[in-house]
Amino acid sequence: MSEKAAGIPQAFILLAGCCLPILGAVLLAPVLPLMEQHFADDPHVSTLVPISLTIPALMIALFAPLSGTIADRFGRKRCLLICIGFYALCGILPLWLDSLGLIVLSRAGIGIAEAGIMTCCTALMGDYFHGRQRERIFALQMVATSLSAAIFIALGGVLAQHDWRVPFWVYSAGFIFLPLMAALLWDPAAQQTDSQPDIVTLAPMPWRPLLPLCLLSLFAGISLFIVPVQAGYLLNLLSVDDPAKIGMTMGANQLGVLVGAASFRLISHFRRSVVMMAAFALTATGSLLMASAAQHLLLTLAVTLSGIGMGIMLPSLITSIMALVNFDQRGRAAGMFNAMIFLGEFISPLLVLSITRGVTTVIPHALTIIAALQLLIAILVVIRVLPVRSPAVAFDS
């Protein structure tokens, strides 16, 4: 059977699919105060409302590896379509739920579905695209998710002006994606023979070269959440409360991510270890400048540098991981990458909190420690204590 060639429609639908889980992280942020007002009589409201925002990320960290195993064994497309349907269903349930506990449960369901969506979309991008095309698609994934985060935050704020439940309607977009993905996507495994078994025997994972990349992905997740969580506290320490300046700072970080992701393809011909070292060094420089910034302008420069480093780091990590695995390992590899990123995001504020003990004036000290760790990782990568293979010696199929 001749192999199908993926093109713009497949790239677009997979990139759009990768943006759906961003909804779980950012869409509800503007409505949290309204939810707290609505459920003011619930004795656990101060705990459950924030958990409703963060629990999808924890579920992704916990369930992404399992999603990868299921995708490798039963097929990416089948797993993806089931997860998209479950995502849409769990997403709109809060429109009719009057129990805060049940809303949190539905949000956990969204996280489980998002684990499958991110894993299957990432694996399919690795299946469909190779070489420079793969590097381009993973760089575009970073661009698309960064842009969608900004759009979804604004959309959540606009929709919440009518009622706190209205933003949940956006999750019904999953029902639109179902037929589009069913029509445009295919499982490459089904092309290999005309009598492809429903269940695939899984090959063992190449853990020796993958484990260093998993550790790097975990710390990338920690680094990724430094600016979104800590920049607000740093602005407060600088007595910056102008919404325009706060927005400019956060926007500068997203701009940096876009610049980094866009430049990844231009520098991807260098050795992978050099690219990774540069990414961690840029992020470390950004963290160190954040810790020492005495002016708003310097802090804005710091978060921009940090964003550029992250924009290079994430596509470099996923392309390195995908280059080390073959077809029937790719789902598990994508699941492990997503699990490490989201586990890092979950750990990030806890790590800073463990250093500061809740004292905001100690945050610069915590960021200095994190910058030192980022710089240490950059050095370990370049001297190959944490080995990162170059594309020339990596497995690519």
Short mmCIF file of C-alpha atoms in Angstrom, two decimals:
data_model
loop_
_atom_site.label_atom_id
_atom_site.label_comp_id
_atom_site.label_asym_id
_atom_site.label_seq_id
_atom_site.Cartn_x
_atom_site.Cartn_y
_atom_site.Cartn_z
CA MET A 1 0.00 0.00 0.00
CA SER A 2 1.50 3.36 -0.98
CA GLU A 3 2.24 5.74 1.85
CA LYS A 4 0.07 8.82 2.14
CA ALA A 5 1.81 12.18 2.16
CA ALA A 6 0.85 14.64 4.88
CA GLY A 7 0.46 18.28 3.91
CA ILE A 8 -0.94 21.59 5.10
CA PRO A 9 -4.39 20.21 6.13
CA GLN A 10 -2.79 17.61 8.42
CA ALA A 11 -0.29 20.12 9.82
CA PHE A 12 -3.05 22.63 10.51
CA ILE A 13 -5.44 20.21 12.23
CA LEU A 14 -2.67 18.73 14.40
CA LEU A 15 -1.36 22.16 15.40
CA ALA A 16 -4.92 23.25 16.22
CA GLY A 17 -5.38 20.06 18.23
CA CYS A 18 -2.26 20.87 20.26
CA CYS A 19 -3.85 24.23 21.13
CA LEU A 20 -6.98 22.66 22.65
CA PRO A 21 -5.26 21.66 25.93
CA ILE A 22 -4.14 25.28 26.37
CA LEU A 23 -7.81 26.06 27.05
CA GLY A 24 -7.62 24.03 30.24
CA ALA A 25 -4.78 26.15 31.56
CA VAL A 26 -5.78 29.69 30.64
CA LEU A 27 -9.43 30.06 29.59
CA LEU A 28 -10.79 30.00 33.14
CA ALA A 29 -8.17 32.26 34.73
CA PRO A 30 -10.29 35.42 34.27
CA VAL A 31 -13.45 33.79 35.73
CA LEU A 32 -11.98 32.45 38.98
CA PRO A 33 -13.14 35.45 41.08
CA LEU A 34 -16.67 35.08 39.67
CA MET A 35 -16.66 31.36 40.47
CA GLU A 36 -15.61 32.12 44.04
CA GLN A 37 -18.51 34.57 44.37
CA HIS A 38 -21.01 32.06 42.95
CA PHE A 39 -19.89 29.26 45.28
CA ALA A 40 -19.26 31.51 48.30
CA ASP A 41 -21.40 29.22 50.49
CA ASP A 42 -19.12 26.23 49.83
CA PRO A 43 -16.72 25.89 52.81
CA HIS A 44 -13.95 24.64 50.49
CA VAL A 45 -14.36 27.32 47.82
CA SER A 46 -10.93 28.91 48.40
CA THR A 47 -9.28 25.55 47.72
CA LEU A 48 -11.49 24.02 45.04
CA VAL A 49 -11.71 27.02 42.70
CA PRO A 50 -7.91 27.29 42.19
CA ILE A 51 -7.72 23.49 41.89
CA SER A 52 -10.30 23.63 39.08
CA LEU A 53 -7.77 25.67 37.10
CA THR A 54 -4.65 23.60 37.83
CA ILE A 55 -5.94 20.03 37.99
CA PRO A 56 -5.91 19.48 34.19
CA ALA A 57 -2.13 20.04 34.15
CA LEU A 58 -1.66 17.49 36.95
CA MET A 59 -3.81 14.96 35.08
CA ILE A 60 -1.72 15.46 31.93
CA ALA A 61 1.44 14.78 33.93
CA LEU A 62 -0.07 11.61 35.42
CA PHE A 63 -1.85 10.19 32.36
CA ALA A 64 0.29 11.22 29.36
CA PRO A 65 2.58 8.15 29.61
CA LEU A 66 -0.46 5.84 29.74
CA SER A 67 -1.95 7.69 26.76
CA GLY A 68 1.26 7.10 24.84
CA THR A 69 1.17 3.37 25.56
CA ILE A 70 -2.47 3.16 24.45
CA ALA A 71 -1.70 5.15 21.29
CA ASP A 72 1.22 2.87 20.39
CA ARG A 73 -0.78 -0.29 21.06
CA PHE A 74 -4.20 0.56 19.60
CA GLY A 75 -3.45 3.38 17.13
CA ARG A 76 -3.01 7.15 17.42
CA LYS A 77 -6.11 8.19 15.46
CA ARG A 78 -8.49 5.97 17.42
CA CYS A 79 -7.09 7.21 20.73
CA LEU A 80 -7.18 10.84 19.55
CA LEU A 81 -10.82 10.75 18.43
CA ILE A 82 -11.96 9.17 21.71
CA CYS A 83 -10.03 11.78 23.70
CA ILE A 84 -11.42 14.67 21.63
CA GLY A 85 -14.99 13.51 22.27
CA PHE A 86 -14.32 13.02 26.00
CA TYR A 87 -12.64 16.45 26.12
CA ALA A 88 -15.67 18.21 24.63
CA LEU A 89 -18.10 16.35 26.89
CA CYS A 90 -16.18 17.05 30.12
CA GLY A 91 -15.51 20.61 28.99
CA ILE A 92 -19.15 21.65 28.69
CA LEU A 93 -20.44 19.75 31.75
CA PRO A 94 -19.91 22.74 34.13
CA LEU A 95 -22.60 24.59 32.16
CA TRP A 96 -25.15 22.47 34.03
CA LEU A 97 -23.31 21.44 37.22
CA ASP A 98 -24.15 23.21 40.47
CA SER A 99 -21.63 21.37 42.63
CA LEU A 100 -18.10 22.77 42.84
CA GLY A 101 -16.78 19.30 43.60
CA LEU A 102 -18.35 17.89 40.43
CA ILE A 103 -16.93 20.77 38.41
CA VAL A 104 -13.45 19.92 39.71
CA LEU A 105 -14.11 16.27 38.76
CA SER A 106 -15.11 17.32 35.23
CA ARG A 107 -11.93 19.39 35.01
CA ALA A 108 -9.92 16.31 35.97
CA GLY A 109 -11.65 14.52 33.09
CA ILE A 110 -10.56 17.33 30.77
CA GLY A 111 -6.97 16.84 31.90
CA ILE A 112 -7.10 13.10 31.17
CA ALA A 113 -8.50 13.85 27.70
CA GLU A 114 -5.87 16.54 27.13
CA ALA A 115 -3.12 14.04 27.97
CA GLY A 116 -4.33 11.87 25.10
CA ILE A 117 -4.84 14.79 22.70
CA MET A 118 -1.35 16.25 23.23
CA THR A 119 0.31 12.84 23.10
CA CYS A 120 -1.48 11.65 19.95
CA CYS A 121 -1.08 14.95 18.10
CA THR A 122 2.63 15.08 18.93
CA ALA A 123 3.13 11.44 17.91
CA LEU A 124 1.24 11.94 14.63
CA MET A 125 3.37 14.98 13.80
CA GLY A 126 6.40 12.76 14.34
CA ASP A 127 4.80 10.08 12.12
CA TYR A 128 3.80 12.37 9.26
CA PHE A 129 6.84 14.66 9.06
CA HIS A 130 10.57 13.93 8.93
CA GLY A 131 13.89 15.77 8.94
CA ARG A 132 13.61 19.54 8.42
CA GLN A 133 9.82 19.29 8.06
CA ARG A 134 9.62 17.76 11.54
CA GLU A 135 11.78 20.52 13.01
CA ARG A 136 9.54 23.10 11.35
CA ILE A 137 6.29 21.54 12.59
CA PHE A 138 7.52 21.32 16.20
CA ALA A 139 8.71 24.93 16.08
CA LEU A 140 5.29 25.90 14.71
CA GLN A 141 3.70 23.96 17.57
CA MET A 142 5.46 26.26 20.03
CA VAL A 143 4.36 29.33 18.07
CA ALA A 144 0.75 28.12 17.83
CA THR A 145 0.39 27.24 21.51
CA SER A 146 1.96 30.55 22.60
CA LEU A 147 -0.38 32.58 20.40
CA SER A 148 -3.41 30.53 21.45
CA ALA A 149 -2.61 31.13 25.13
CA ALA A 150 -2.78 34.90 24.62
CA ILE A 151 -5.98 34.59 22.56
CA PHE A 152 -7.71 32.26 25.01
CA ILE A 153 -6.91 34.46 28.03
CA ALA A 154 -8.47 37.45 26.25
CA LEU A 155 -11.42 35.34 25.07
CA GLY A 156 -12.08 34.06 28.58
CA GLY A 157 -12.16 37.62 29.92
CA VAL A 158 -14.58 38.80 27.22
CA LEU A 159 -16.96 35.84 27.62
CA ALA A 160 -16.90 36.05 31.42
CA GLN A 161 -18.44 39.53 31.25
CA HIS A 162 -21.79 37.87 30.56
CA ASP A 163 -21.66 34.96 33.02
CA TRP A 164 -18.93 32.82 34.61
CA ARG A 165 -20.29 29.71 32.86
CA VAL A 166 -20.16 31.14 29.32
CA PRO A 167 -16.44 30.38 28.68
CA PHE A 168 -17.17 26.67 29.11
CA TRP A 169 -19.06 26.74 25.79
CA VAL A 170 -15.68 27.11 24.04
CA TYR A 171 -14.93 23.47 24.86
CA SER A 172 -17.68 22.44 22.45
CA ALA A 173 -15.09 23.16 19.72
CA GLY A 174 -14.05 19.57 20.33
CA PHE A 175 -17.24 18.40 18.58
CA ILE A 176 -16.14 20.39 15.49
CA PHE A 177 -12.69 18.81 15.55
CA LEU A 178 -14.07 15.26 15.67
CA PRO A 179 -15.28 14.99 12.04
CA LEU A 180 -12.35 17.06 10.74
CA MET A 181 -9.78 14.80 12.39
CA ALA A 182 -11.68 11.69 11.32
CA ALA A 183 -11.56 12.88 7.70
CA LEU A 184 -8.05 14.34 7.52
CA LEU A 185 -5.94 12.04 9.69
CA TRP A 186 -4.90 8.42 9.36
CA ASP A 187 -2.88 5.90 11.31
CA PRO A 188 0.38 5.16 9.49
CA ALA A 189 0.46 1.70 11.10
CA ALA A 190 -2.61 0.77 9.04
CA GLN A 191 -0.66 1.46 5.84
CA GLN A 192 2.06 -1.09 6.44
CA THR A 193 -0.03 -4.16 5.59
CA ASP A 194 -3.55 -4.81 4.45
CA SER A 195 -4.13 -7.07 7.45
CA GLN A 196 -2.76 -4.89 10.22
CA PRO A 197 -3.68 -6.31 13.66
CA ASP A 198 -5.84 -4.18 15.93
CA ILE A 199 -3.31 -4.51 18.77
CA VAL A 200 0.40 -3.87 18.16
CA THR A 201 3.15 -5.65 20.08
CA LEU A 202 5.22 -2.87 21.62
CA ALA A 203 8.98 -2.68 21.20
CA PRO A 204 11.02 -1.78 24.31
CA MET A 205 11.90 1.87 24.71
CA PRO A 206 15.53 3.08 24.30
CA TRP A 207 15.63 4.40 27.86
CA ARG A 208 19.38 4.98 28.04
CA PRO A 209 19.44 7.88 25.53
CA LEU A 210 15.90 9.00 26.45
CA LEU A 211 16.35 9.43 30.21
CA PRO A 212 18.66 12.49 29.97
CA LEU A 213 16.13 14.12 27.62
CA CYS A 214 13.31 13.31 30.06
CA LEU A 215 15.26 15.02 32.86
CA LEU A 216 15.88 18.03 30.62
CA SER A 217 12.16 18.13 29.74
CA LEU A 218 11.25 18.09 33.44
CA PHE A 219 13.47 21.09 34.11
CA ALA A 220 12.18 22.77 30.95
CA GLY A 221 8.67 22.52 32.42
CA ILE A 222 9.92 24.06 35.67
CA SER A 223 11.58 26.89 33.74
CA LEU A 224 8.53 27.43 31.52
CA PHE A 225 6.33 28.41 34.48
CA ILE A 226 8.82 30.74 36.18
CA VAL A 227 7.73 33.86 34.31
CA PRO A 228 3.91 33.32 34.32
CA VAL A 229 3.87 32.62 38.07
CA GLN A 230 6.71 34.76 39.46
CA ALA A 231 6.76 37.86 37.22
CA GLY A 232 3.65 39.29 38.89
CA TYR A 233 5.30 39.13 42.32
CA LEU A 234 8.47 40.76 40.96
CA LEU A 235 6.42 43.57 39.41
CA ASN A 236 4.77 44.08 42.78
CA LEU A 237 8.19 44.33 44.44
CA LEU A 238 9.05 47.04 41.90
CA SER A 239 5.75 48.83 42.77
CA VAL A 240 4.50 48.35 39.20
CA ASP A 241 0.70 48.15 39.26
CA ASP A 242 -0.14 49.77 35.92
CA PRO A 243 -2.14 47.16 33.91
CA ALA A 244 -0.51 48.37 30.68
CA LYS A 245 2.99 47.76 32.06
CA ILE A 246 1.99 44.37 33.48
CA GLY A 247 0.52 43.39 30.13
CA MET A 248 3.64 44.61 28.33
CA THR A 249 5.82 42.44 30.57
CA MET A 250 3.79 39.27 30.01
CA GLY A 251 3.49 40.06 26.31
CA ALA A 252 7.28 40.47 26.06
CA ASN A 253 7.72 36.95 27.40
CA GLN A 254 5.32 35.53 24.80
CA LEU A 255 7.08 37.55 22.10
CA GLY A 256 10.37 36.03 23.21
CA VAL A 257 8.90 32.53 22.95
CA LEU A 258 7.72 33.28 19.41
CA VAL A 259 11.15 34.65 18.41
CA GLY A 260 12.89 31.62 19.89
CA ALA A 261 10.56 29.14 18.19
CA ALA A 262 10.86 30.97 14.86
CA SER A 263 14.66 30.99 15.10
CA PHE A 264 14.90 27.30 16.01
CA ARG A 265 14.72 26.19 12.39
CA LEU A 266 17.51 28.62 11.48
CA ILE A 267 19.88 27.21 14.10
CA SER A 268 18.79 23.56 14.05
CA HIS A 269 21.67 22.61 11.72
CA PHE A 270 24.08 23.11 14.63
CA ARG A 271 24.81 20.18 16.92
CA ARG A 272 21.80 19.45 19.10
CA SER A 273 23.89 19.73 22.27
CA VAL A 274 25.02 23.25 21.27
CA VAL A 275 21.43 24.34 20.56
CA MET A 276 20.25 22.91 23.91
CA MET A 277 23.15 24.54 25.75
CA ALA A 278 22.29 27.91 24.19
CA ALA A 279 18.62 27.51 25.15
CA PHE A 280 19.37 26.80 28.82
CA ALA A 281 22.02 29.54 28.92
CA LEU A 282 19.54 32.10 27.57
CA THR A 283 16.92 31.01 30.09
CA ALA A 284 19.49 31.18 32.90
CA THR A 285 20.46 34.70 31.83
CA GLY A 286 16.79 35.68 31.86
CA SER A 287 16.27 34.22 35.35
CA LEU A 288 19.38 35.97 36.69
CA LEU A 289 18.27 39.31 35.22
CA MET A 290 14.79 38.80 36.70
CA ALA A 291 16.38 38.26 40.11
CA SER A 292 18.49 41.42 39.89
CA ALA A 293 16.12 43.71 37.96
CA ALA A 294 15.67 47.03 39.73
CA GLN A 295 13.62 48.63 36.94
CA HIS A 296 10.59 47.59 34.95
CA LEU A 297 12.46 47.89 31.64
CA LEU A 298 15.19 45.52 32.82
CA LEU A 299 12.59 43.02 34.03
CA THR A 300 10.89 43.18 30.62
CA LEU A 301 14.23 42.44 28.94
CA ALA A 302 14.76 39.54 31.35
CA VAL A 303 11.44 37.84 30.60
CA THR A 304 12.05 38.35 26.87
CA LEU A 305 15.39 36.53 27.06
CA SER A 306 13.80 33.79 29.12
CA GLY A 307 11.06 33.44 26.48
CA ILE A 308 13.60 33.18 23.65
CA GLY A 309 15.38 30.41 25.52
CA MET A 310 12.13 28.50 26.08
CA GLY A 311 11.12 28.97 22.45
CA ILE A 312 14.32 27.23 21.37
CA MET A 313 14.39 24.67 24.17
CA LEU A 314 11.01 22.95 23.74
CA PRO A 315 11.14 22.20 19.98
CA SER A 316 14.77 21.13 20.40
CA LEU A 317 13.79 18.65 23.11
CA ILE A 318 10.85 17.10 21.27
CA THR A 319 12.74 16.77 17.97
CA SER A 320 15.64 15.14 19.84
CA ILE A 321 13.26 12.69 21.49
CA MET A 322 11.40 11.87 18.28
CA ALA A 323 14.68 11.27 16.45
CA LEU A 324 15.60 8.51 18.94
CA VAL A 325 12.48 6.36 18.56
CA ASN A 326 10.83 4.40 15.79
CA PHE A 327 7.16 4.28 14.84
CA ASP A 328 5.84 1.91 17.52
CA GLN A 329 7.68 3.81 20.28
CA ARG A 330 6.62 7.30 19.25
CA GLY A 331 3.37 7.52 21.24
CA ARG A 332 5.10 6.56 24.48
CA ALA A 333 7.93 9.00 23.76
CA ALA A 334 5.45 11.84 23.15
CA GLY A 335 3.55 10.88 26.31
CA MET A 336 6.71 10.92 28.40
CA PHE A 337 7.73 14.33 27.01
CA ASN A 338 4.32 15.86 27.78
CA ALA A 339 4.28 14.25 31.23
CA MET A 340 7.67 15.72 32.10
CA ILE A 341 6.74 19.20 30.84
CA PHE A 342 3.48 19.35 32.80
CA LEU A 343 5.00 17.75 35.89
CA GLY A 344 7.65 20.47 35.75
CA GLU A 345 4.95 23.13 35.46
CA PHE A 346 3.22 21.66 38.53
CA ILE A 347 6.49 21.53 40.49
CA SER A 348 7.69 25.02 39.46
CA PRO A 349 5.73 27.19 41.94
CA LEU A 350 6.24 24.58 44.68
CA LEU A 351 10.00 24.68 44.12
CA VAL A 352 10.06 28.47 44.44
CA LEU A 353 7.76 28.28 47.47
CA SER A 354 10.09 25.77 49.17
CA ILE A 355 12.89 28.33 48.90
CA THR A 356 10.93 31.48 49.76
CA ARG A 357 8.67 29.96 52.45
CA GLY A 358 5.97 32.30 51.18
CA VAL A 359 8.05 35.48 51.65
CA THR A 360 7.81 37.36 48.34
CA THR A 361 10.92 39.45 49.01
CA VAL A 362 12.96 36.22 48.84
CA ILE A 363 11.79 35.43 45.28
CA PRO A 364 14.87 37.09 43.68
CA HIS A 365 17.07 34.79 45.78
CA ALA A 366 15.05 31.77 44.60
CA LEU A 367 15.41 32.84 40.97
CA THR A 368 19.18 33.19 41.42
CA ILE A 369 19.31 29.56 42.59
CA ILE A 370 17.18 28.45 39.63
CA ALA A 371 19.39 30.44 37.23
CA ALA A 372 22.43 28.63 38.65
CA LEU A 373 20.72 25.27 38.06
CA GLN A 374 19.83 26.26 34.49
CA LEU A 375 23.42 27.31 33.83
CA LEU A 376 24.70 24.07 35.37
CA ILE A 377 22.44 22.07 33.04
CA ALA A 378 23.77 24.05 30.06
CA ILE A 379 27.32 23.12 31.09
CA LEU A 380 26.43 19.45 31.69
CA VAL A 381 24.83 19.25 28.25
CA VAL A 382 27.79 20.74 26.44
CA ILE A 383 30.33 18.50 28.25
CA ARG A 384 28.00 15.53 27.64
CA VAL A 385 27.28 14.51 31.20
CA LEU A 386 23.66 14.85 30.04
CA PRO A 387 24.12 13.57 26.45
CA VAL A 388 21.96 15.00 23.67
CA ARG A 389 22.37 13.32 20.31
CA SER A 390 22.77 15.30 17.14
CA PRO A 391 20.43 14.71 14.20
CA ALA A 392 23.23 13.07 12.19
CA VAL A 393 23.47 10.13 14.60
CA ALA A 394 19.86 9.98 15.69
CA PHE A 395 17.34 7.39 14.60
CA ASP A 396 14.69 8.92 12.38
CA SER A 397 11.86 6.99 10.83
#
